[in-house]
mmCIF file of C-alpha atoms in Angstrom:
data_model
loop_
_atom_site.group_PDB
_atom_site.id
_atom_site.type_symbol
_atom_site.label_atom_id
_atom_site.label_comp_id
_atom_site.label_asym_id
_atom_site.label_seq_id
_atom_site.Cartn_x
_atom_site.Cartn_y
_atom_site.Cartn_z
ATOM 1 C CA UNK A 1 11.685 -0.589 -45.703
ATOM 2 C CA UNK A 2 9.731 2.319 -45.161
ATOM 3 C CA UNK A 3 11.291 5.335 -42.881
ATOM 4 C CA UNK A 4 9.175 6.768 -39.943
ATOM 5 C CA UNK A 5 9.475 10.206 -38.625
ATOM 6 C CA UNK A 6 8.987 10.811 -34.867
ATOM 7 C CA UNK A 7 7.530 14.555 -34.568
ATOM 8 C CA UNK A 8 6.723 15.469 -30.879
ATOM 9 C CA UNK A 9 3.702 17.577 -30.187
ATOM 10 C CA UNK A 10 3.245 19.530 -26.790
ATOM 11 C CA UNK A 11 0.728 22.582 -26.682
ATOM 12 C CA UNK A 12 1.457 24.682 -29.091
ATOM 13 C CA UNK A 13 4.797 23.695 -29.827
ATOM 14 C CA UNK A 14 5.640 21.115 -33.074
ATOM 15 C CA UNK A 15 8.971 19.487 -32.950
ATOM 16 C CA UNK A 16 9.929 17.947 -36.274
ATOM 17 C CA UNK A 17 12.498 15.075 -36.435
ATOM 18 C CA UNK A 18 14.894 14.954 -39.452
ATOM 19 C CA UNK A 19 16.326 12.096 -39.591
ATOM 20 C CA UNK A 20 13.976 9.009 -38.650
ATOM 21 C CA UNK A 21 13.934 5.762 -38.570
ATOM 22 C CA UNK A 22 13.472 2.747 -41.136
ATOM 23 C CA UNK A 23 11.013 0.183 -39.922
ATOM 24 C CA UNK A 24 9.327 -3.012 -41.195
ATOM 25 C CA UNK A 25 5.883 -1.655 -40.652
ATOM 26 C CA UNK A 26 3.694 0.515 -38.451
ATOM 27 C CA UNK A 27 3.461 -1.453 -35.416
ATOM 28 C CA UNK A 28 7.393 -1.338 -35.197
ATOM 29 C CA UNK A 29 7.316 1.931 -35.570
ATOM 30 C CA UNK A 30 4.577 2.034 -32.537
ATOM 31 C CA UNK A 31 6.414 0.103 -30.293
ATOM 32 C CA UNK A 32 9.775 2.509 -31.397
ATOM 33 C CA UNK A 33 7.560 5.271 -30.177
ATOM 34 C CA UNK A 34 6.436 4.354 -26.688
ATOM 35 C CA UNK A 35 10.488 2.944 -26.457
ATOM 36 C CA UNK A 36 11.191 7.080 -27.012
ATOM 37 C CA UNK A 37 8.279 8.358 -25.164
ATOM 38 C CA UNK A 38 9.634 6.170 -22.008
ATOM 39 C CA UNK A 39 13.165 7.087 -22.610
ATOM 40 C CA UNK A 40 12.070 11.139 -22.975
ATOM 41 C CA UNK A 41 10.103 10.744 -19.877
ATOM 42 C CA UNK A 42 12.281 8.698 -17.709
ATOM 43 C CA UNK A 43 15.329 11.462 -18.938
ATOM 44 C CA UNK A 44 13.139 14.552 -18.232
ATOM 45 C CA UNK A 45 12.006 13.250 -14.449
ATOM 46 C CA UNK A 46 8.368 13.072 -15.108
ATOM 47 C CA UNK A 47 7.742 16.504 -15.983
ATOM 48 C CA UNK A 48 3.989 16.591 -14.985
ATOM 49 C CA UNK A 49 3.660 18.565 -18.714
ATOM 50 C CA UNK A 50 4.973 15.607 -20.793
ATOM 51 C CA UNK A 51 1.666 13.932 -19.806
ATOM 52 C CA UNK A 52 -0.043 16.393 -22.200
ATOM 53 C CA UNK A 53 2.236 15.899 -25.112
ATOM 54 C CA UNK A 54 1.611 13.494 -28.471
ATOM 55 C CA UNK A 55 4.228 11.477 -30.380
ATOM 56 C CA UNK A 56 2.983 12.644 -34.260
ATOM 57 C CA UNK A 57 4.243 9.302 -36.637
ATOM 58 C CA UNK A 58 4.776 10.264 -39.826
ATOM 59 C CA UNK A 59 6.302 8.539 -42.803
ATOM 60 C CA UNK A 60 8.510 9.818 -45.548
ATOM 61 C CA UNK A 61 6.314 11.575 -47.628
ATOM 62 C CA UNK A 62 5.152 13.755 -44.580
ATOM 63 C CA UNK A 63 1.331 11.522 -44.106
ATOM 64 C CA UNK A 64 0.217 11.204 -39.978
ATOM 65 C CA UNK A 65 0.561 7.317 -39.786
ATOM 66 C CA UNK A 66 -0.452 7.869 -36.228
ATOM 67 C CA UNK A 67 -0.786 9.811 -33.030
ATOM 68 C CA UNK A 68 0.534 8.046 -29.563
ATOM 69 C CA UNK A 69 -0.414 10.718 -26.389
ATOM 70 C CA UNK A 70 2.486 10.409 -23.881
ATOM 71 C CA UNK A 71 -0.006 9.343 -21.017
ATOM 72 C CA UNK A 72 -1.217 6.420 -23.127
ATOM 73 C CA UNK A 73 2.770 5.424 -23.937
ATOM 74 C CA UNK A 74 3.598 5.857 -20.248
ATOM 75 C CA UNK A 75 0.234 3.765 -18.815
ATOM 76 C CA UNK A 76 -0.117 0.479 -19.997
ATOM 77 C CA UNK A 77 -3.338 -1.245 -19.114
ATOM 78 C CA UNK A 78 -2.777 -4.143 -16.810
ATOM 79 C CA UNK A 79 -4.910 -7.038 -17.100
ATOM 80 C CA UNK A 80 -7.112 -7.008 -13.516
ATOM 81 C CA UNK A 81 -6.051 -9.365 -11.164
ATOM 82 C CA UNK A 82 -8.061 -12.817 -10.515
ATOM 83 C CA UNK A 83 -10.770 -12.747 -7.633
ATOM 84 C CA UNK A 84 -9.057 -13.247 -4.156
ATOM 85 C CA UNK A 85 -10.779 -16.580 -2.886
ATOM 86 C CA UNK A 86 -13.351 -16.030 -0.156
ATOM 87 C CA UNK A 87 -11.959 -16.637 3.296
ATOM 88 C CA UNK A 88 -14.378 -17.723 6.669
ATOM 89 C CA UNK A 89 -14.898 -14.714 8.828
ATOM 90 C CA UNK A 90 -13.100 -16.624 11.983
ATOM 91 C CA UNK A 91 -10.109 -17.092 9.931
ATOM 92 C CA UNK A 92 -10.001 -14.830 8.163
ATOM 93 C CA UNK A 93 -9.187 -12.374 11.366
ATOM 94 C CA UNK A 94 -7.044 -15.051 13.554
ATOM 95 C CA UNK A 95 -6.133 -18.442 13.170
ATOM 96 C CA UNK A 96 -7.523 -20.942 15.144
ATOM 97 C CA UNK A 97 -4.082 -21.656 16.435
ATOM 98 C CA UNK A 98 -3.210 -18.599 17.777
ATOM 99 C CA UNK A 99 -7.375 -18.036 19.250
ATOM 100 C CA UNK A 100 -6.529 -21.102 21.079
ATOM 101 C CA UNK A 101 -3.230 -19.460 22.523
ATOM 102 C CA UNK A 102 -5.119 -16.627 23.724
ATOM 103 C CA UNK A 103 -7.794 -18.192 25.311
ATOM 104 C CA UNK A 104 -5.334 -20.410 27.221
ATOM 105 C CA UNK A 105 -3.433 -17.468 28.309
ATOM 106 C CA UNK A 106 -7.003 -15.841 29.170
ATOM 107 C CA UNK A 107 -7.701 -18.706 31.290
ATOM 108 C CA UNK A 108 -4.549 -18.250 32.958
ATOM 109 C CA UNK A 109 -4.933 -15.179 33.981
ATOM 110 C CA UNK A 110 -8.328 -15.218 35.255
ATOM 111 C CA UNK A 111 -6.759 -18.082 37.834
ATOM 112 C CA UNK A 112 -4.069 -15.851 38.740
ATOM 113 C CA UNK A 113 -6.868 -13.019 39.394
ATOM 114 C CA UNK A 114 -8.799 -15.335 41.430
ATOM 115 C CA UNK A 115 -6.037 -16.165 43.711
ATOM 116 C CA UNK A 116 -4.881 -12.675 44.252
ATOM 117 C CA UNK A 117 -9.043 -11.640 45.283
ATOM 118 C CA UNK A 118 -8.724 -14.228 47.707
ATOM 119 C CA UNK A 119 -5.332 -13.396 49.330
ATOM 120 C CA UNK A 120 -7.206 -9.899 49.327
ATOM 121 C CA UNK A 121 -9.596 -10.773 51.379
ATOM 122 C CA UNK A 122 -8.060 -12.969 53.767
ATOM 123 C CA UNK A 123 -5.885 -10.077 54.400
ATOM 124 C CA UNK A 124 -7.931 -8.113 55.223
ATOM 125 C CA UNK A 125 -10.203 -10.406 57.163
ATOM 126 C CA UNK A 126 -7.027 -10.733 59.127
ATOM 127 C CA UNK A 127 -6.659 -7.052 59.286
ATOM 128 C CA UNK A 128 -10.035 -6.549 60.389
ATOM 129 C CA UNK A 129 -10.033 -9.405 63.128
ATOM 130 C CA UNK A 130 -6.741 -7.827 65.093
ATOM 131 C CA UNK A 131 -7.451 -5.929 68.206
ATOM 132 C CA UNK A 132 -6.893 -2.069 67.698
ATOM 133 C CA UNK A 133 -3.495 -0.758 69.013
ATOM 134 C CA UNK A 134 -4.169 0.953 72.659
ATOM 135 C CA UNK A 135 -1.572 3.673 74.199
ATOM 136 C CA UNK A 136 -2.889 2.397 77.852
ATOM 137 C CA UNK A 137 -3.552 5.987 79.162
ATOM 138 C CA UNK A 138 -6.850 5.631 77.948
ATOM 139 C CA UNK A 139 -8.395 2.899 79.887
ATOM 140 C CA UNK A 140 -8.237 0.156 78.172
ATOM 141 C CA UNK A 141 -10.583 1.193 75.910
#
């Protein structure tokens, strides 16, 4: 079983590993790598530098097997979500059920409105109709 080396590069700095790992093939040894990159990462708080950094893979005899950045480790690509199904425009912003409720509770009020205008104005029909208040040193008037 060949042994892979996980050497971390981050600017200028080089930082060899001595003991490594032995791995059936390369794509273990990938999948080892973003397992350390996520550990290192997760450990350090998401140091906004790590991003920058490169996981160098190289196997015994000191040969690059490959390069994994730390950003493409960390993201993943996510397959994109399926199309969201077309909704109509009326229900899409309010059930029918509850546009029902408010026009009933519409109507409603408009009654109670109407009622109240026309105690209004009887009242003050009333108002109007009442003789005016008279001290009597006036006349009569």
């Amino acid at each position: 079983m060949p042994r892979f080396f996980f050497n971390i590069r981050l600017d200028d700095a080089y930082l060899p590993e001595r003991t490594g790992q032995c791995l059936p093939d390369a794509e273990a040894a990938r999948a080892a790598a973003r397992t350390i990159v996520r550990a290192l990462v997760s450990q350090h708080g998401g140091e906004p530098r790590l991003l920058n950094a490169a996981m160098v893979v190289t196997d015994a005899e000191g040969a690059e097997a490959f390069e994994l950045s730390f950003f493409e480790a960390i993201y993943v690509p996510v397959a994109a979500p399926e199309p969201l199904r077309a909704l109509p425009r009326a229900a899409a912003i309010r059930p029918p059920a509850a546009t029902d409720l408010l026009r009933a509770n519409w109507a409603r009020l408009e009654r109670r409105l109407r009622g109240w205008r026309v105690l209004w104005a009887e009242t003050l029909r009333a108002l109007q109709a009442r003789p005016r208040f008279s001290l009597g040193f006036d006349g009569g008037r």
